[in-house]
Coordinates of C-alpha atoms and ligand atoms in Angstrom, one line a residue:
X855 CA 12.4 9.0 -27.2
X856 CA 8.7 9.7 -27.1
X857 CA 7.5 12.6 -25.1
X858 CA 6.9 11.4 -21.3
X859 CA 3.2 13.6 -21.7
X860 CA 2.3 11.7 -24.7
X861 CA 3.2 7.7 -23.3
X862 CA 1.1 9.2 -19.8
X863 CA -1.5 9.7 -22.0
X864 CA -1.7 7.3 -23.7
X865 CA -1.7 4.9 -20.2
X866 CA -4.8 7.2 -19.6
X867 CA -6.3 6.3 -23.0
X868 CA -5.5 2.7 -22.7
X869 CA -7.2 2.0 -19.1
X870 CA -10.3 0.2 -19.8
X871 CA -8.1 -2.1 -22.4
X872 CA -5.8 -2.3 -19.6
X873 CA -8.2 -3.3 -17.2
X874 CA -9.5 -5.6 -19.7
X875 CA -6.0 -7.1 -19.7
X876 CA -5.8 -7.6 -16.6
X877 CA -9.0 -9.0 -15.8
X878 CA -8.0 -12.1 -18.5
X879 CA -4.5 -12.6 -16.1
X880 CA -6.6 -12.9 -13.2
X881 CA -9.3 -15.6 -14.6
X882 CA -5.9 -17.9 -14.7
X883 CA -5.5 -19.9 -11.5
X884 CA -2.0 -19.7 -11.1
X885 CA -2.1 -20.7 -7.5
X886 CA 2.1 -22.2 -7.3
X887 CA 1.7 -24.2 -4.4
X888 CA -1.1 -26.8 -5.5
X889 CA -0.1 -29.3 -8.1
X890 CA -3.5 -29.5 -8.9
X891 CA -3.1 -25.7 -10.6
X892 CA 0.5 -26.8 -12.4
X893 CA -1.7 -26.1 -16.0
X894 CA -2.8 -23.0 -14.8
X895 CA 0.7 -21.9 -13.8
X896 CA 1.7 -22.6 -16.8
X897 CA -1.2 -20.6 -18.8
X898 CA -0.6 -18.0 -17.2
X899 CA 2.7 -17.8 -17.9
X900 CA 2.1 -18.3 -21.3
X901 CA -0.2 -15.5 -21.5
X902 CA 2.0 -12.9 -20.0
X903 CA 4.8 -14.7 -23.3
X904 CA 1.3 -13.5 -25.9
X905 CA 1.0 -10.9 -24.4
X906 CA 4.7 -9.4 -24.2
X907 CA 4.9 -10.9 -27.8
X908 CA 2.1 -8.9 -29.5
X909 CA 3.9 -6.2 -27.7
X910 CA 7.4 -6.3 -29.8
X911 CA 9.3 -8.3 -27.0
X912 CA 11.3 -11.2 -27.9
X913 CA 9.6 -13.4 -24.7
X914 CA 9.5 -17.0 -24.3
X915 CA 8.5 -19.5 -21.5
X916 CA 11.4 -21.1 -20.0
X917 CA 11.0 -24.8 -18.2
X918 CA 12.3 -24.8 -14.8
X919 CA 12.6 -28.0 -12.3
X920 CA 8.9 -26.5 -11.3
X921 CA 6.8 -23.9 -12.7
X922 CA 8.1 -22.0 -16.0
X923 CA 9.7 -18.6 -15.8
X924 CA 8.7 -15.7 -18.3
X925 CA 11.6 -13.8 -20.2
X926 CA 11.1 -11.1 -22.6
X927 CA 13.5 -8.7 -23.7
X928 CA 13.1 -5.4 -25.9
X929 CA 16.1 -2.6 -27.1
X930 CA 15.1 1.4 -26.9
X931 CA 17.1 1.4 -30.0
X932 CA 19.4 4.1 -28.4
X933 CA 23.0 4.0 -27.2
X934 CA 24.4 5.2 -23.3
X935 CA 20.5 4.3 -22.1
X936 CA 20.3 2.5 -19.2
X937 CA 19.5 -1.7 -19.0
X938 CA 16.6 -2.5 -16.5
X939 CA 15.7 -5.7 -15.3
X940 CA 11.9 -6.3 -14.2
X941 CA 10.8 -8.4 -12.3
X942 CA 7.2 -9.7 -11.5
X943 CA 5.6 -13.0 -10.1
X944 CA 2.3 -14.3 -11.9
X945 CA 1.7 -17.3 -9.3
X946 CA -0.5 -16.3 -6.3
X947 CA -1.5 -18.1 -2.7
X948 CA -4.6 -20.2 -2.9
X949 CA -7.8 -18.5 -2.5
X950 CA -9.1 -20.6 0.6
X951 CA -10.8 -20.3 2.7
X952 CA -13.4 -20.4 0.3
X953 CA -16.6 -19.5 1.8
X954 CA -14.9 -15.9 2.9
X955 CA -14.6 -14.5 -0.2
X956 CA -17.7 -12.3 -1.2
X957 CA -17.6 -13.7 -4.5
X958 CA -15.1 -16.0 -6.5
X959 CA -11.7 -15.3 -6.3
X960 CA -11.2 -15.8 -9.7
X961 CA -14.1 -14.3 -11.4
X962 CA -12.7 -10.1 -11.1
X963 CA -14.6 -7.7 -10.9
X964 CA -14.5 -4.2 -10.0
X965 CA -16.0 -2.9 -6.4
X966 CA -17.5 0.4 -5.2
X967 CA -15.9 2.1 -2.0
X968 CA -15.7 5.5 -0.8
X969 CA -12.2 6.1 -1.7
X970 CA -12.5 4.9 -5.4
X971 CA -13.1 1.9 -7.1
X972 CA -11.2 -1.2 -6.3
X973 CA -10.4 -4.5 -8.5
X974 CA -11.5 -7.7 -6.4
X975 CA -9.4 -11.1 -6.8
X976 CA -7.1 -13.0 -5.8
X977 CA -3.5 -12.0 -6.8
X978 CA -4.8 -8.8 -8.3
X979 CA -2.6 -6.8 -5.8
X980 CA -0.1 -9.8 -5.1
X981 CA 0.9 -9.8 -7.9
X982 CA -0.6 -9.1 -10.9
X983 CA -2.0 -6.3 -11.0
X984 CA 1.2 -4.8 -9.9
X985 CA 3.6 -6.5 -12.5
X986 CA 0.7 -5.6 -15.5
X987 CA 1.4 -1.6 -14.5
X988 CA 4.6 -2.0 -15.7
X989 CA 3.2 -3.9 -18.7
X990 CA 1.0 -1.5 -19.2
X991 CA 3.7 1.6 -19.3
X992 CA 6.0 -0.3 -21.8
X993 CA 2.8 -0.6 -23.7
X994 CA 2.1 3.3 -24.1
X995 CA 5.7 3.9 -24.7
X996 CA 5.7 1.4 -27.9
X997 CA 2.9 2.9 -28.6
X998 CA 4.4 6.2 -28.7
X999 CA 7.3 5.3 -30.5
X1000 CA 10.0 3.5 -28.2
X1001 CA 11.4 2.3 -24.7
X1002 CA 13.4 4.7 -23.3
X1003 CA 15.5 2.2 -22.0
X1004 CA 16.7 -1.3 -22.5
X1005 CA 14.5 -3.8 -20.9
X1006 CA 14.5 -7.2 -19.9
X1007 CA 11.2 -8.7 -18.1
X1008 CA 11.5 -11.9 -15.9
X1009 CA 8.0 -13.2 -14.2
X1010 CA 8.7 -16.0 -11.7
X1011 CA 5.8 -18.9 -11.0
X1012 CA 7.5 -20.0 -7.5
X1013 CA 7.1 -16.8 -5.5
X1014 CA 4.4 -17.4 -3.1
X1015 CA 6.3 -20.8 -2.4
X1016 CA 10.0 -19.5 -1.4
X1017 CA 11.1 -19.7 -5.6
X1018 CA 12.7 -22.8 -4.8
X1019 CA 14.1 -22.8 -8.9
X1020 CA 15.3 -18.9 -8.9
X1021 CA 18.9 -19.4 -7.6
X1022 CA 19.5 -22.2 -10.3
X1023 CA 17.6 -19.9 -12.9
X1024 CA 20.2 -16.6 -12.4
X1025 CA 23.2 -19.4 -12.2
X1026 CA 22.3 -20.5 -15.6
X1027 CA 21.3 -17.3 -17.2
X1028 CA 23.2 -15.1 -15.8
X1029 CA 24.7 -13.6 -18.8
X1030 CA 21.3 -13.0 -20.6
X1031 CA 19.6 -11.2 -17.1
X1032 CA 22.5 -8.9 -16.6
X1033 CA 21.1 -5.0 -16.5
X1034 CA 22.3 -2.4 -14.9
X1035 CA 19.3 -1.8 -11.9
X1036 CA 16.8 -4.3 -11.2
X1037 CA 13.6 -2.9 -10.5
X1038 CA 10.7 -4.7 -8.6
X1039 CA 7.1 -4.7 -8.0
X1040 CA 5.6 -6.5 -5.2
X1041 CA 5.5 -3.9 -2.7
X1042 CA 3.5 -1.3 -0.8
X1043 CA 3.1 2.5 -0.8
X1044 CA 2.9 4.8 2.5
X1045 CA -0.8 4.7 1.8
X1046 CA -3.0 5.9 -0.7
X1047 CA -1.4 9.0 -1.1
X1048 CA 2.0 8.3 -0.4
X1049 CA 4.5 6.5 -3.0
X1050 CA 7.1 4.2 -0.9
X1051 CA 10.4 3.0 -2.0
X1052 CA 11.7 -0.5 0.0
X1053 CA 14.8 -0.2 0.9
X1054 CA 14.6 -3.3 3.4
X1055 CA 13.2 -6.3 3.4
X1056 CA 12.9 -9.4 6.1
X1057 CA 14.4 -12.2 5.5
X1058 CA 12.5 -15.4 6.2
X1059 CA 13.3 -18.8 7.7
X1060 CA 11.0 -22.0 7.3
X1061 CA 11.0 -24.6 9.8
X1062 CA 8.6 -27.6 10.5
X1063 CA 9.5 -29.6 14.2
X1064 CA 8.1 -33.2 14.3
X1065 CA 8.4 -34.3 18.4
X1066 CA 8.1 -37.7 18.6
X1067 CA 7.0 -39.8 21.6
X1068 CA 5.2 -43.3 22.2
X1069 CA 5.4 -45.9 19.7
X1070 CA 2.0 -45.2 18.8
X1071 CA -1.1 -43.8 19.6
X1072 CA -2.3 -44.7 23.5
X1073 CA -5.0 -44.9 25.9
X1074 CA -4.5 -41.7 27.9
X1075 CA -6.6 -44.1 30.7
X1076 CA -4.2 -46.5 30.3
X1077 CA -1.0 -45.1 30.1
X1078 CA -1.5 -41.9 30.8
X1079 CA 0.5 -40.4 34.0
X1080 CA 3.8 -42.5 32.7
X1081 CA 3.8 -41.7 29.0
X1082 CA 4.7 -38.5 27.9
X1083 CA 2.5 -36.1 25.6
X1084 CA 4.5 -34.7 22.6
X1085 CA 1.8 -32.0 22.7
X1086 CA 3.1 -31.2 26.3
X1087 CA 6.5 -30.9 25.0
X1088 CA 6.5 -29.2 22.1
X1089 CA 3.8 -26.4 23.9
X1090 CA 6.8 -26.1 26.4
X1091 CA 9.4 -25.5 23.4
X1092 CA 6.9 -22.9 21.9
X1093 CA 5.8 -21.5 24.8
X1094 CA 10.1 -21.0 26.0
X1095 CA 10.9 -18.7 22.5
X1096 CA 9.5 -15.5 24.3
X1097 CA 10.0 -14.0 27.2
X1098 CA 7.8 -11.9 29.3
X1099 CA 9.1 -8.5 27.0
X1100 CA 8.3 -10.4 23.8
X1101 CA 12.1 -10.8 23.0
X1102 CA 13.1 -14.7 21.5
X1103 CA 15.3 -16.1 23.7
X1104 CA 17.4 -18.5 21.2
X1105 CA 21.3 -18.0 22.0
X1106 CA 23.1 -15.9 19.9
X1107 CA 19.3 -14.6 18.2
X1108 CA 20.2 -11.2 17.8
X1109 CA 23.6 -11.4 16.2
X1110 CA 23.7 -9.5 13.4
X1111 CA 20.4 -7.0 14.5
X1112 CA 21.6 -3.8 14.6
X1113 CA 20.1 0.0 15.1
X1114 CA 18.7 1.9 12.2
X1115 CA 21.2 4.7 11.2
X1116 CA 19.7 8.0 12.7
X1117 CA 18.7 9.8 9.7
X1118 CA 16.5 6.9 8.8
X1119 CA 15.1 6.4 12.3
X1120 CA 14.4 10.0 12.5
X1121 CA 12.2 9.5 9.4
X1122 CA 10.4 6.9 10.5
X1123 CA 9.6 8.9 13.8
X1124 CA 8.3 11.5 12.0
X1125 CA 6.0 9.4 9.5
X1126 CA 2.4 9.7 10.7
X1127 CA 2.0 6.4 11.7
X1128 CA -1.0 5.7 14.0
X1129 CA -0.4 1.9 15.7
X1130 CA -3.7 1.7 17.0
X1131 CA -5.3 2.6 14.2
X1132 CA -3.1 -0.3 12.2
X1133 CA -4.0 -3.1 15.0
X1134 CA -7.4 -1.5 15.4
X1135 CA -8.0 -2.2 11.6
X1136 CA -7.5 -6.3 12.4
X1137 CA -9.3 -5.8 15.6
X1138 CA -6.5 -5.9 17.8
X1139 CA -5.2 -3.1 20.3
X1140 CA -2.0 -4.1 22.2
X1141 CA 1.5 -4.4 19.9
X1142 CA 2.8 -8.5 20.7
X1143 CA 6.4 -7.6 20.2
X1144 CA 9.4 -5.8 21.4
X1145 CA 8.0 -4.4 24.6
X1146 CA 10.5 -1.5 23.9
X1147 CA 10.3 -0.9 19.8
X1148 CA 7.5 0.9 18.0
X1149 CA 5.0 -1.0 16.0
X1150 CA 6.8 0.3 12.7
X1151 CA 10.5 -1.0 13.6
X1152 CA 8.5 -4.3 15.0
X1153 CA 7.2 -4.8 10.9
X1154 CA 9.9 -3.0 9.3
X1155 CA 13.2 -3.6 11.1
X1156 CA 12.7 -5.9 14.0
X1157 CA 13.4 -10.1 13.7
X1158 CA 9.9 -12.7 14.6
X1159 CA 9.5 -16.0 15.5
X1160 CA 6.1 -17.2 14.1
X1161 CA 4.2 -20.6 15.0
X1162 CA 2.3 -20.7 11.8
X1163 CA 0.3 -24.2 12.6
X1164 CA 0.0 -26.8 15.2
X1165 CA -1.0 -30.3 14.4
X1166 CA -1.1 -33.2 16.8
X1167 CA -3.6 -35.6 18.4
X1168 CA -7.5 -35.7 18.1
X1169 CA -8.9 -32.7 16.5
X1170 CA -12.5 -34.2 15.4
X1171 CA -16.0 -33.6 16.7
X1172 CA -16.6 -35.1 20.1
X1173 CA -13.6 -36.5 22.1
X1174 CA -11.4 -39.3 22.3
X1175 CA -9.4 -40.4 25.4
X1176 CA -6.0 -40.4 23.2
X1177 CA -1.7 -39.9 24.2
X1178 CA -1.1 -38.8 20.5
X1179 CA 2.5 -40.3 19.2
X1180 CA 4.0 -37.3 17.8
X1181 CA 2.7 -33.6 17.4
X1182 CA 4.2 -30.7 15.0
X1183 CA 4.5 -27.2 14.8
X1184 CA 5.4 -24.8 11.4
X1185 CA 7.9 -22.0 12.6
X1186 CA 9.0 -19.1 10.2
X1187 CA 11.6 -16.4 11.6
X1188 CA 11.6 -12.8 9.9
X1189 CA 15.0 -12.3 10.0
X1190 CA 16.5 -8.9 9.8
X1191 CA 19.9 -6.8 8.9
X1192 CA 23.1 -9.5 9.5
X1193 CA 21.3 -12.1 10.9
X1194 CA 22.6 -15.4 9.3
X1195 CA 19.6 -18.0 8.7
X1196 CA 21.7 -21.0 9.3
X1197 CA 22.7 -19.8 12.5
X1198 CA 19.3 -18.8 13.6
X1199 CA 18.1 -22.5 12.7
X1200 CA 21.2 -24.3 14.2
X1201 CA 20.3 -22.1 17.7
X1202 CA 16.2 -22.8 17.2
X1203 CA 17.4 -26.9 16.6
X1204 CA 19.9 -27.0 19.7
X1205 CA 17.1 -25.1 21.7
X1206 CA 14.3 -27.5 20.5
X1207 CA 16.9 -30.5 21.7
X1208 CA 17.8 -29.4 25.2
X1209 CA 14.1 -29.4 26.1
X1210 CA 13.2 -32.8 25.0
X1211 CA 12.9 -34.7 28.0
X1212 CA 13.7 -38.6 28.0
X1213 CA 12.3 -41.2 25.5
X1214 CA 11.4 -38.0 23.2
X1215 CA 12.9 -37.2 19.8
X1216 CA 13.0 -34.4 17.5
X1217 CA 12.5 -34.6 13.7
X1218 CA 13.1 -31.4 11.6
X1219 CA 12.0 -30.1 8.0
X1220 CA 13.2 -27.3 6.8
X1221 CA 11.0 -25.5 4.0
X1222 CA 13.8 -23.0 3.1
X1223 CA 15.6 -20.1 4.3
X1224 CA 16.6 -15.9 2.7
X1225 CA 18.8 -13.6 4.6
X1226 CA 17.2 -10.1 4.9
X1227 CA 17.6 -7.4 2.2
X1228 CA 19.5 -3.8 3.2
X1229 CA 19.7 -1.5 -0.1
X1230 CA 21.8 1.5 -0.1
X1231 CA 20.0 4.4 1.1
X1232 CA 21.3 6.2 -1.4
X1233 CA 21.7 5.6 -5.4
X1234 CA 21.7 7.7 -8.7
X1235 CA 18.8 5.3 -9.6
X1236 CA 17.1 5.7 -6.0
X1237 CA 17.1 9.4 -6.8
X1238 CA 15.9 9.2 -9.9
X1239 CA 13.3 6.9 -9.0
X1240 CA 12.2 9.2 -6.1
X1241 CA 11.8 12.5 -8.1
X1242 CA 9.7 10.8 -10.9
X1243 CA 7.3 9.5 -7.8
X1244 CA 7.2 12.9 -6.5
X1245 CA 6.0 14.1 -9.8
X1246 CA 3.6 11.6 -10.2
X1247 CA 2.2 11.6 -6.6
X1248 CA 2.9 15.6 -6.0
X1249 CA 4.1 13.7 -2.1
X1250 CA 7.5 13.1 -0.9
X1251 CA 8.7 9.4 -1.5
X1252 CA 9.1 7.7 1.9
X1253 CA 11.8 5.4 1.9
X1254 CA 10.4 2.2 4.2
X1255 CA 10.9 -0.9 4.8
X1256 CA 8.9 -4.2 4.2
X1257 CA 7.8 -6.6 6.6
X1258 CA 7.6 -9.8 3.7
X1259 CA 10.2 -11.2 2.1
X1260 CA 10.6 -11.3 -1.9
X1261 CA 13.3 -13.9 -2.6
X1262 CA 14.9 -12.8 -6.0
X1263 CA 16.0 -9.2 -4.4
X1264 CA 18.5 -11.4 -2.7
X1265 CA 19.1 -13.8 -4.7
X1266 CA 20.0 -11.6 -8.0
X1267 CA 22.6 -9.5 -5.1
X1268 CA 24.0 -12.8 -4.3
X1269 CA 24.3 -14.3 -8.7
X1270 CA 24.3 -11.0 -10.4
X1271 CA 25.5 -8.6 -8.0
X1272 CA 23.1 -6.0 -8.5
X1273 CA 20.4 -3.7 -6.5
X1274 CA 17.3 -3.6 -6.7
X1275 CA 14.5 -0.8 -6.6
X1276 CA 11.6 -1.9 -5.2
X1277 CA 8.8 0.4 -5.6
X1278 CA 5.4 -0.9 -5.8
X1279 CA 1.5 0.2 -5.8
X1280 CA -0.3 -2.1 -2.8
X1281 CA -1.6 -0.6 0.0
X1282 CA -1.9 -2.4 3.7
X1283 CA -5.7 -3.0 3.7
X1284 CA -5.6 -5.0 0.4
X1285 CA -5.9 -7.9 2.2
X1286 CA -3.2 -10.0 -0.2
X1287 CA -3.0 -13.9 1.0
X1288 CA -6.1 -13.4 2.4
X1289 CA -10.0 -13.6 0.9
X1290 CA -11.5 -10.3 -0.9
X1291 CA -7.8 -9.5 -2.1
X1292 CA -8.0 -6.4 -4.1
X1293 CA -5.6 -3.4 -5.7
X1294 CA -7.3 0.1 -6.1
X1295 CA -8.0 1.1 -9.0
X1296 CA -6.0 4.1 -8.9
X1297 CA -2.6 2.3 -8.1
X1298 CA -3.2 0.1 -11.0
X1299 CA -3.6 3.3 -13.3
X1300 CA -1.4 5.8 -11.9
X1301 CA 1.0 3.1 -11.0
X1302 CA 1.7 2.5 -14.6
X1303 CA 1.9 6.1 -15.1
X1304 CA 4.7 6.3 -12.3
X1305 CA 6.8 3.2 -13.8
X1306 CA 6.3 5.2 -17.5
X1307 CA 7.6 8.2 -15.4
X1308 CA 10.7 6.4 -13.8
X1309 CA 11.6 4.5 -17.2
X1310 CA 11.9 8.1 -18.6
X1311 CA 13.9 9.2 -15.4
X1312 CA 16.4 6.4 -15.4
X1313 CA 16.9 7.4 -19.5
X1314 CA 17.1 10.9 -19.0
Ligands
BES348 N1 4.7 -9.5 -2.2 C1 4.8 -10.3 -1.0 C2 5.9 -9.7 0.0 C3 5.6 -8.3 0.4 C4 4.3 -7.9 0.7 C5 6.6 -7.5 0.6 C6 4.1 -6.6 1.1 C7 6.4 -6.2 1.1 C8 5.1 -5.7 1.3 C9 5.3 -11.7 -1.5 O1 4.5 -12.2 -2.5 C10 5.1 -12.7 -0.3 O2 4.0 -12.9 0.0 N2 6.2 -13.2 0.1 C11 6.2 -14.3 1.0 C12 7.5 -15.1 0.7 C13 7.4 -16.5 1.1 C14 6.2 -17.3 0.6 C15 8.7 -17.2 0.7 C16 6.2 -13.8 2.5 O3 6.7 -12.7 2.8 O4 5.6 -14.5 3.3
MN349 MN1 4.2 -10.8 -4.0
MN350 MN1 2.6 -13.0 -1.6

């Protein structure tokens, strides 16, 4: 096994190649949930098979019912070492809206600030830039002279759209994917300083409600008085899910919510979080949630209802006199610790029913549901993981939570019954989803050097 100091320095050595790299991943418009970018998913996902290729893994594309997954796989050559599974996503959100971004989204470049240098695109902290720092490590430790471990490497295209063709994907390869930790990168640190492991995530629930009316569109001079608005109703049904202490009123909700354990809460209290500071950032000031939970367990631990979008009726320039047919609203639920997602859409369904007065009908799509993620709080491999951070990072690890969802930590509990560790680089202002993404320079370098560091930790 190579020396850990010589595969660091050689990540050191390797950064402007690196960064070269990376710059060619993020030219790719893998955005998953176009169908105009299905080519570019599918570069891009070719590129990371070169790339793993020229690196001594045995990686191929594999067709799935949407965009192709990436698996590579590579031996340490050495007996009693550990098997990891990695896993990355190479498809990002779209870039709009357009005319936001500073410069194109796909053109990366890097960008002056105070704290360092940062890499500006879009995906290049969600989630490319994080998934090439592990590249990047096994890089410097062939390089050197081996893995220290067993690897296996799977990038998924479907992320940013719910991976609608993971679960099949573990059913059918199940055998090949087997390892003994899964290890994940498409989360956040503390903050710049401060390495973070996840050790929950929200769960998410998708669901669109059509309300349906009128057999068509009428004259509101005509027939309006007697016919009923479906924007009037379905405002009443949004406007009904919170109460006056920001709790969601659906029956039965909160089944499965439960406290933190102390030690945990205790931690969180004495993390120096500053809430106004994190609303003040997105020019906000008052916390919308729990009236009674701290901002951190309202990201962290706490379940949402969202309205995502509202659509119904005239929406042009000027006006028009109009009783719209039907109107729709896109709900997601973050769904935390027990809480079942069928359940929690069964309850949101009945509760959309009993307020739909006469003549009015309810239509509902569902766009996919993931229970929320617990992890032990305690592992041989979460130890391990956490001293090699604290030797990278010369902090203490915090062990958070996440308020997004990553649907294969679940999913791989659920086919391959195993764990994940889900450290990752990101900070909270790197604006991912949103335009001007970018990932600091200095999580993309010394996050390679930390995954070289806990490769060598899990072997050791
Ligand atoms: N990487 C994010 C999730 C994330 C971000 C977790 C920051 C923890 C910290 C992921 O790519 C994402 O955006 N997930 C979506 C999932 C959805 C599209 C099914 C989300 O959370 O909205
Ligand atoms: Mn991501
Ligand atoms: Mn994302």
């Amino acid at each position: 096994m190579p020396a850990l100091e010589d595969v660091l320095a050689k990540i050191d050595a390797n950064q402007p190649a690196a960064l070269e790299r990376l710059f060619n991943l993020l030219r790719i418009r893998s955005v998953s949930t176009d169908p105009a970018f299905k080519d570019d998913c599918r570069k891009a996902g070719q590129w990371l098979v070169d790339e793993l290729s020229a690196l001594g893994f045995e990686a191929s594309l594999r067709p799935t019912a949407g965009h192709p997954m990436v698996v590579a796989k590579a031996k340490s050559g050495r007996s009693g070492v550990p098997h990891v599974l990695f896993y990355g996503h190479y498809d990002v959100q779209p870039a709009d809206p357009l005319d936001l971004w500073e410069t194109d989204p796909f053109a990366p470049r890097l960008a002056d600030a105070p704290q360092g240098q940062r890499i500006v695109a879009r995906g290049s902290a969600d989630d490319k830039g994080q998934l090439m720092t592990f590249v990047e490590a096994c890089r410097a430790f062939k390089e050197s002279g081996g893995l220290p471990c067993d690897v296996t490497i799977l990038f998924e295209g479907e992320e940013e759209t719910g991976s609608p063709s993971l679960p099949a994907f573990l059913e059918a390869n199940k055998a090949e994917l087997a390892a003994d930790v899964m290890l994940v990168c498409d989360t956040s640190m503390w903050d710049r300083a401060t390495p973070m492991i996840t050790t929950m995530l929200r769960g998410l629930a998708l669901e669109e409600v059509i309300i349906k009316a009128a057999s068509r569109d009428l004259h509101s001079g005509l027939f309006g008085g007697p016919a009923m608005n479906p924007i009037r109703v379905l405002s009443r049904i949004i406007a009904g899910i919170h109460d006056d202490q920001g709790r969601i009123t659906l029956p039965g909700f909160y089944d499965g919510v439960s406290e933190l354990p102390e030690e945990v809460a205790a931690q969180w209290r004495e993390i120096p979080f500053d809430p106004k500071a994190f609303l003040g950032d997105v020019g906000l000031s008052v916390p919308a949630g729990e009236a009674d939970r701290s901002v951190l367990e309202m990201v962290w631990s706490r379940p949402t209802c969202d309205v995502n979008g509202i659509i119904g009726g005239y929406t042009g320039t000027g006006s028009k006199t109009v009783l719209p047919a039907q109107a729709s609203a896109k709900f997601s639920f973050r769904l935390v610790g027990a809480q079942d997602p069928e359940k929690v859409l069964e309850s949101f369904r009945a509760y959309v029913r009993s307020k739909l007065p006469a003549d009015c009908r309810a239509e509902f799509m569902n766009h996919g549901a993931s229970p929320a993620l617990q992890l032990p709080f305690s592992s041989e491999a979460l130890s391990r993981a956490r001293r090699a951070l604290q030797q990278e990072w010369n902090k203490e690890v915090i062990l958070g939570g996440g308020g997004g969802s990553i649907p294969i930590v679940g999913e791989v509990k659920r086919h391959l019954g195993m764990d994940a560790l889900m450290i990752g680089f990101g900070l909270d202002d790197d604006r991912i989803h949103s335009p001007n993404e970018k990932y600091e320079l200095s999580s993309f370098h010394k996050g390679a050097r930390s995954w070289a560091r806990v490769l060598d930790g899990l072997a050791d």
